[in-house]
């Protein structure tokens, strides 16, 4: 896929698909942008005629065709793994949901609408969050122009964590992961990043009912707020030399709003109750929460393993004795498989797994997203109850439609 997509020249793509989203007349890119850097892989960066730096996201003409083929192959692989029993999980439902969301991503006008809505909802709600501003009139089905967020991708910072550790400890890459212990400042930095990300996604999931469903580290930009210029990522963070003071000099930029999931209030209520039960380690309520969400395990009366499944699926904390490798025979799925996973669950589950992967990469094993999300859910429920008592109307904000 990458080889085929890389054959298309971005200048050609930009030339064939631009112009105001409500008109079909062609406008040459040189009439819109003073300069466009065609070499950088961030999408494409340029200067608009107003002098503002912008990012241009282009869709490769081959994307829909090749992604459809890849997803069809993935569906067959998932079916094979389920049929042979290699993975004791309802992979087919997960792949079908992923296929629908990825193909939906191909209409950039939807992404522009979602990004603008999220910007209004989140930036005043969560401190330290930045979401690109969509440039009106420069959005089409296959092109978005947005404000440029400058910083360092979280994926690069996670990679630097490992490099810093190797440099300081002198261990080689071949050493087992269990023997690697990241420096304390990395864990402090990581915990602050995780807290901000988890709070942001908790508000989207538990309050708004629609959320960015692809929060991998490449879609998160760490943006400086208290200095100019980059040194290296450790010296950049202003709290490096004042540990254990909390960090305050960075913002999280959230990119790529094409993959978004909406969930209804009934699902949020069921998910919230399950998260509270997971945070409280209440096996009986966890089993009821599974049933309420429509998740079907092989043995629904096996509440001990149901609890392990729930915290593996919906919490980031590393629990002693739990095995997270799906192919390891000690994994709970081999003792009590997931036979049915409702489509609403998959992208919530995937979001939690991405947060856990980041936590483990940063050496943080005692961080509980279930606790944070359940607290957000309880606060939201209390606020809704007060608003209903006082007769307060709901959110009537108007959103742009590209």
Coordinates of C-alpha atoms in Angstrom, one line a residue:
X1 CA 0.0 0.0 0.0
X2 CA 2.7 2.5 1.0
X3 CA 4.7 1.7 -2.1
X4 CA 1.7 2.3 -4.4
X5 CA 0.6 5.5 -2.6
X6 CA 4.1 7.0 -2.7
X7 CA 4.2 7.0 -6.5
X8 CA 1.7 9.9 -6.7
X9 CA 3.3 13.4 -6.8
X10 CA 1.7 15.7 -4.1
X11 CA 1.9 18.6 -6.6
X12 CA -0.3 16.6 -9.0
X13 CA -2.8 15.7 -6.3
X14 CA -2.9 19.3 -5.1
X15 CA -3.4 20.6 -8.6
X16 CA -6.3 18.2 -9.4
X17 CA -8.4 18.7 -6.2
X18 CA -8.7 22.2 -4.8
X19 CA -11.0 25.1 -4.8
X20 CA -13.9 26.1 -2.5
X21 CA -15.9 23.2 -1.2
X22 CA -19.2 24.5 -2.4
X23 CA -18.0 25.2 -5.9
X24 CA -16.6 23.0 -8.6
X25 CA -14.4 25.5 -10.5
X26 CA -10.7 24.8 -10.3
X27 CA -8.3 27.2 -8.6
X28 CA -4.6 26.7 -9.1
X29 CA -2.7 26.2 -5.9
X30 CA -0.3 29.0 -6.6
X31 CA -3.2 31.4 -6.6
X32 CA -4.1 30.4 -3.0
X33 CA -0.7 29.8 -1.4
X34 CA 2.5 31.9 -1.5
X35 CA 4.7 28.8 -1.1
X36 CA 4.0 25.1 -0.6
X37 CA 6.7 22.7 0.7
X38 CA 6.2 19.5 -1.4
X39 CA 9.0 17.6 0.3
X40 CA 8.0 17.4 4.0
X41 CA 5.9 14.3 4.9
X42 CA 3.7 16.0 7.5
X43 CA 1.0 16.2 4.8
X44 CA 2.2 19.4 3.2
X45 CA 2.9 22.8 4.7
X46 CA 2.6 26.1 3.1
X47 CA 2.1 29.8 3.5
X48 CA -1.3 31.1 2.5
X49 CA -1.8 34.5 0.7
X50 CA -2.5 36.0 4.2
X51 CA 0.9 35.0 5.3
X52 CA -0.3 32.4 7.9
X53 CA 1.4 29.0 8.1
X54 CA -1.0 26.2 7.2
X55 CA -1.0 22.4 6.8
X56 CA -2.6 20.9 3.7
X57 CA -3.9 17.4 4.0
X58 CA -4.3 15.6 0.7
X59 CA -5.9 12.3 -0.2
X60 CA -4.0 10.1 -2.6
X61 CA -6.2 9.1 -5.6
X62 CA -5.3 5.5 -5.0
X63 CA -6.3 5.5 -1.3
X64 CA -9.9 4.3 -1.5
X65 CA -9.1 1.4 -3.9
X66 CA -6.0 0.1 -2.1
X67 CA -7.4 0.6 1.4
X68 CA -10.5 -1.3 0.4
X69 CA -8.4 -4.2 -0.8
X70 CA -6.3 -4.2 2.4
X71 CA -9.3 -4.2 4.6
X72 CA -10.9 -7.1 2.7
X73 CA -7.7 -9.1 3.2
X74 CA -7.7 -8.2 6.9
X75 CA -11.3 -9.5 7.1
X76 CA -10.3 -12.8 5.7
X77 CA -7.3 -13.1 8.0
X78 CA -9.5 -12.3 11.0
X79 CA -12.0 -14.9 9.9
X80 CA -9.2 -17.5 9.6
X81 CA -7.7 -16.7 13.1
X82 CA -11.1 -17.0 14.7
X83 CA -12.0 -20.2 12.9
X84 CA -8.7 -21.9 13.8
X85 CA -8.9 -20.7 17.4
X86 CA -5.6 -18.8 17.3
X87 CA -7.3 -15.8 18.8
X88 CA -10.2 -16.3 21.2
X89 CA -11.8 -13.0 20.4
X90 CA -14.6 -11.7 18.1
X91 CA -12.2 -10.2 15.6
X92 CA -14.6 -10.2 12.7
X93 CA -17.0 -7.7 14.4
X94 CA -13.9 -5.5 15.2
X95 CA -12.7 -5.6 11.6
X96 CA -16.1 -4.8 10.2
X97 CA -16.4 -1.8 12.4
X98 CA -12.8 -0.7 11.6
X99 CA -13.5 -1.1 7.9
X100 CA -16.6 1.2 8.1
X101 CA -14.8 3.9 10.0
X102 CA -11.7 3.9 7.8
X103 CA -13.8 4.1 4.6
X104 CA -15.8 7.0 6.2
X105 CA -12.4 8.8 6.7
X106 CA -12.1 9.3 3.0
X107 CA -14.6 12.2 2.9
X108 CA -12.4 15.1 4.3
X109 CA -15.5 17.4 4.5
X110 CA -16.7 15.2 7.4
X111 CA -13.3 15.4 9.0
X112 CA -13.4 19.2 8.7
X113 CA -16.8 19.4 10.4
X114 CA -15.7 17.1 13.2
X115 CA -12.5 19.0 13.8
X116 CA -14.3 22.3 14.0
X117 CA -16.9 20.9 16.4
X118 CA -14.2 19.3 18.6
X119 CA -12.3 22.6 18.7
X120 CA -15.4 24.4 20.0
X121 CA -16.2 21.7 22.6
X122 CA -12.8 20.9 23.9
X123 CA -10.5 23.9 23.9
X124 CA -12.5 25.7 26.5
X125 CA -13.2 22.6 28.5
X126 CA -9.7 21.1 28.8
X127 CA -6.6 23.2 29.5
X128 CA -3.5 22.5 27.4
X129 CA -5.3 21.2 24.3
X130 CA -4.8 22.5 20.8
X131 CA -6.9 21.4 17.7
X132 CA -6.1 22.8 14.3
X133 CA -8.4 25.5 12.9
X134 CA -10.0 24.6 9.6
X135 CA -9.6 27.3 6.9
X136 CA -13.1 28.0 5.4
X137 CA -13.3 27.7 1.6
X138 CA -10.3 25.5 1.3
X139 CA -12.0 22.2 2.1
X140 CA -13.0 19.5 -0.5
X141 CA -13.8 15.8 -0.3
X142 CA -10.1 15.1 -0.7
X143 CA -8.4 18.2 0.7
X144 CA -8.3 20.0 4.0
X145 CA -6.4 23.2 4.8
X146 CA -5.9 23.9 8.5
X147 CA -3.7 25.9 10.8
X148 CA -0.2 24.3 11.3
X149 CA 0.6 23.0 14.8
X150 CA 4.3 23.0 15.3
X151 CA 5.9 20.7 17.8
X152 CA 7.1 17.2 18.2
X153 CA 5.0 14.1 17.6
X154 CA 4.4 12.0 20.7
X155 CA 5.6 9.0 18.7
X156 CA 9.0 10.5 18.5
X157 CA 9.1 11.3 22.2
X158 CA 8.1 7.7 23.0
X159 CA 11.0 6.6 20.8
X160 CA 13.3 9.0 22.5
X161 CA 12.4 7.5 25.9
X162 CA 14.0 4.3 24.8
X163 CA 17.0 6.0 23.3
X164 CA 17.6 8.0 26.5
X165 CA 17.4 4.9 28.6
X166 CA 19.8 3.0 26.4
X167 CA 22.3 5.8 26.4
X168 CA 22.2 6.2 30.2
X169 CA 22.1 2.6 31.1
X170 CA 24.4 1.2 28.5
X171 CA 22.1 -1.7 27.8
X172 CA 21.7 -2.9 24.2
X173 CA 18.5 -3.2 22.3
X174 CA 18.6 -7.0 22.6
X175 CA 18.1 -6.9 26.4
X176 CA 14.7 -8.1 27.6
X177 CA 12.1 -5.5 28.2
X178 CA 11.6 -6.7 31.8
X179 CA 15.2 -5.6 32.6
X180 CA 14.7 -2.1 31.3
X181 CA 13.8 0.6 33.8
X182 CA 13.2 4.1 32.4
X183 CA 14.5 7.1 34.4
X184 CA 12.1 8.7 36.9
X185 CA 11.8 11.9 35.0
X186 CA 10.5 10.0 31.9
X187 CA 7.8 8.5 34.1
X188 CA 6.8 11.9 35.5
X189 CA 6.7 13.4 32.1
X190 CA 4.7 10.4 30.8
X191 CA 2.2 10.5 33.6
X192 CA 1.4 14.2 32.9
X193 CA 0.9 13.5 29.2
X194 CA -1.2 10.5 30.0
X195 CA -3.4 12.4 32.5
X196 CA -4.1 15.1 30.0
X197 CA -4.8 12.6 27.1
X198 CA -7.0 10.4 29.3
X199 CA -9.0 13.3 30.7
X200 CA -9.6 14.7 27.1
X201 CA -10.7 11.3 25.7
X202 CA -12.8 10.7 28.9
X203 CA -14.7 13.9 28.3
X204 CA -15.2 13.0 24.6
X205 CA -16.5 9.5 25.4
X206 CA -18.3 9.9 28.6
X207 CA -19.8 13.4 28.2
X208 CA -19.9 14.3 24.5
X209 CA -20.7 10.8 23.1
X210 CA -18.4 11.3 20.1
X211 CA -14.7 10.9 20.1
X212 CA -11.5 10.8 18.2
X213 CA -11.1 7.1 17.6
X214 CA -7.4 7.0 16.5
X215 CA -5.3 8.4 19.3
X216 CA -2.0 6.7 18.4
X217 CA 1.1 8.7 19.3
X218 CA 1.6 9.9 15.7
X219 CA -1.6 11.8 15.9
X220 CA -0.6 13.7 19.1
X221 CA 1.7 16.7 18.8
X222 CA 3.6 18.1 21.9
X223 CA 3.6 21.8 21.4
X224 CA 5.9 24.1 23.5
X225 CA 4.4 27.1 25.2
X226 CA 7.2 28.7 27.2
X227 CA 10.2 28.8 25.0
X228 CA 11.5 29.2 21.4
X229 CA 13.6 26.7 19.5
X230 CA 14.2 23.0 20.1
X231 CA 17.1 21.6 22.0
X232 CA 16.4 18.0 22.7
X233 CA 13.1 16.7 24.1
X234 CA 14.4 16.2 27.7
X235 CA 15.9 19.7 28.0
X236 CA 12.9 21.2 26.2
X237 CA 10.5 20.3 29.0
X238 CA 10.6 23.1 31.5
X239 CA 10.2 20.8 34.6
X240 CA 13.3 18.6 33.7
X241 CA 15.5 20.5 36.2
X242 CA 12.8 21.1 38.9
X243 CA 11.5 17.7 39.6
X244 CA 9.1 16.9 41.1
X245 CA 7.3 20.1 40.2
X246 CA 4.4 19.5 37.8
X247 CA 4.8 20.4 34.1
X248 CA 3.1 23.4 32.7
X249 CA 5.0 24.4 29.5
X250 CA 3.4 22.2 26.9
X251 CA 0.2 21.6 25.1
X252 CA -1.3 18.5 23.4
X253 CA -2.1 19.0 19.8
X254 CA -4.7 16.5 18.5
X255 CA -4.4 15.8 14.7
X256 CA -6.3 13.6 12.2
X257 CA -10.0 13.8 13.0
X258 CA -11.1 11.5 10.2
X259 CA -11.8 8.4 12.3
X260 CA -14.5 9.4 14.8
X261 CA -17.1 7.3 16.7
X262 CA -20.4 8.4 18.0
X263 CA -22.1 6.5 20.8
X264 CA -25.6 6.9 22.2
X265 CA -26.6 7.7 25.7
X266 CA -27.7 4.2 26.6
X267 CA -24.3 2.9 25.7
X268 CA -22.5 5.6 27.7
X269 CA -24.7 4.8 30.7
X270 CA -23.8 1.1 30.5
X271 CA -20.1 1.8 29.8
X272 CA -20.0 4.3 32.8
X273 CA -21.5 1.7 35.2
X274 CA -19.0 -0.9 34.0
X275 CA -16.0 1.5 34.4
X276 CA -17.1 2.3 38.0
X277 CA -17.4 -1.4 38.7
X278 CA -13.9 -2.0 37.3
X279 CA -12.4 0.8 39.3
X280 CA -14.1 -0.6 42.4
X281 CA -13.1 -4.2 41.5
X282 CA -16.7 -5.4 42.0
X283 CA -16.9 -8.7 40.2
X284 CA -20.7 -9.0 40.3
X285 CA -21.3 -5.5 38.9
X286 CA -18.6 -6.1 36.3
X287 CA -20.4 -9.2 35.1
X288 CA -23.7 -7.2 34.9
X289 CA -21.9 -4.5 33.0
X290 CA -20.6 -6.9 30.4
X291 CA -24.2 -8.1 29.8
X292 CA -25.5 -4.6 29.7
X293 CA -23.0 -3.7 27.0
X294 CA -23.9 -6.8 25.0
X295 CA -20.5 -8.4 25.4
X296 CA -20.8 -12.2 25.4
X297 CA -18.0 -14.3 26.9
X298 CA -17.8 -18.1 26.6
X299 CA -18.8 -18.6 30.2
X300 CA -20.7 -15.6 31.6
X301 CA -20.9 -17.2 35.1
X302 CA -17.1 -17.2 35.4
X303 CA -17.0 -13.8 37.1
X304 CA -13.4 -14.1 38.2
X305 CA -12.2 -14.3 34.6
X306 CA -14.9 -11.8 33.5
X307 CA -13.3 -9.3 35.8
X308 CA -9.9 -10.0 34.3
X309 CA -11.3 -9.6 30.8
X310 CA -13.0 -6.3 31.7
X311 CA -9.9 -4.7 33.2
X312 CA -7.8 -5.9 30.3
X313 CA -10.2 -4.5 27.8
X314 CA -11.3 -1.2 29.5
X315 CA -8.4 -0.2 31.8
X316 CA -4.8 0.9 31.3
X317 CA -3.4 -0.3 34.6
X318 CA -1.2 -3.3 34.6
X319 CA -2.6 -5.8 37.1
X320 CA -0.3 -8.4 38.6
X321 CA -0.8 -11.9 37.1
X322 CA -2.7 -10.6 34.0
X323 CA -1.3 -11.6 30.6
X324 CA -1.8 -9.1 27.7
X325 CA -0.3 -11.1 24.9
X326 CA -3.3 -12.6 23.0
X327 CA -1.2 -15.5 21.7
X328 CA 0.1 -16.5 25.2
X329 CA -1.8 -19.5 26.6
X330 CA -2.0 -17.8 30.0
X331 CA -4.0 -14.9 28.5
X332 CA -7.5 -14.8 30.0
X333 CA -9.1 -15.1 26.5
X334 CA -7.9 -18.7 26.3
X335 CA -9.7 -19.4 29.5
X336 CA -12.9 -17.5 28.7
X337 CA -13.1 -16.2 25.1
X338 CA -15.0 -13.2 23.9
X339 CA -17.6 -14.6 21.5
X340 CA -19.4 -11.4 20.7
X341 CA -18.2 -7.8 20.7
X342 CA -20.9 -5.2 19.9
X343 CA -19.7 -2.7 17.3
X344 CA -20.0 0.3 19.7
X345 CA -17.4 -1.3 22.0
X346 CA -14.5 -1.8 19.5
X347 CA -13.2 1.8 19.1
X348 CA -13.6 2.5 22.8
X349 CA -11.6 -0.7 23.4
X350 CA -9.0 0.3 20.9
X351 CA -8.7 3.8 22.4
X352 CA -8.0 2.2 25.9
X353 CA -5.4 -0.2 24.3
X354 CA -3.6 2.7 22.6
X355 CA -3.5 4.6 25.9
X356 CA -2.2 1.5 27.7
X357 CA 0.5 0.9 25.0
X358 CA 1.7 4.5 25.6
X359 CA 1.7 4.0 29.3
X360 CA 3.8 0.9 29.2
X361 CA 6.2 2.5 26.7
X362 CA 6.7 5.3 29.2
X363 CA 7.2 2.9 32.0
X364 CA 4.0 3.7 33.8
X365 CA 2.1 0.6 35.0
X366 CA -0.1 1.9 37.8
X367 CA -2.2 4.4 35.7
X368 CA -5.9 3.7 35.6
X369 CA -8.0 5.2 32.8
X370 CA -11.0 3.4 34.2
X371 CA -10.7 5.4 37.4
X372 CA -10.4 8.7 35.6
X373 CA -13.2 8.0 33.1
X374 CA -15.6 6.7 35.8
X375 CA -15.0 9.9 37.8
X376 CA -15.8 12.0 34.7
X377 CA -18.9 10.0 34.1
X378 CA -20.1 10.5 37.8
X379 CA -19.5 14.2 37.6
X380 CA -21.3 14.4 34.3
X381 CA -24.3 12.5 35.7
X382 CA -24.4 14.9 38.7
X383 CA -24.3 17.9 36.5
X384 CA -27.1 16.6 34.2
X385 CA -29.2 15.9 37.3
X386 CA -28.7 19.5 38.5
X387 CA -29.5 20.9 35.1
X388 CA -32.7 18.9 34.8
X389 CA -33.8 20.1 38.3
X390 CA -33.1 23.7 37.3
X391 CA -34.7 23.4 33.8
X392 CA -31.4 24.3 32.0
X393 CA -31.5 23.7 28.3
X394 CA -28.9 21.6 26.6
X395 CA -26.1 22.7 24.4
X396 CA -27.4 24.6 21.4
X397 CA -24.1 25.5 19.7
X398 CA -24.1 25.8 16.0
X399 CA -21.4 24.2 14.0
X400 CA -20.0 24.9 10.5
X401 CA -20.8 22.6 7.7
X402 CA -18.2 22.3 5.0

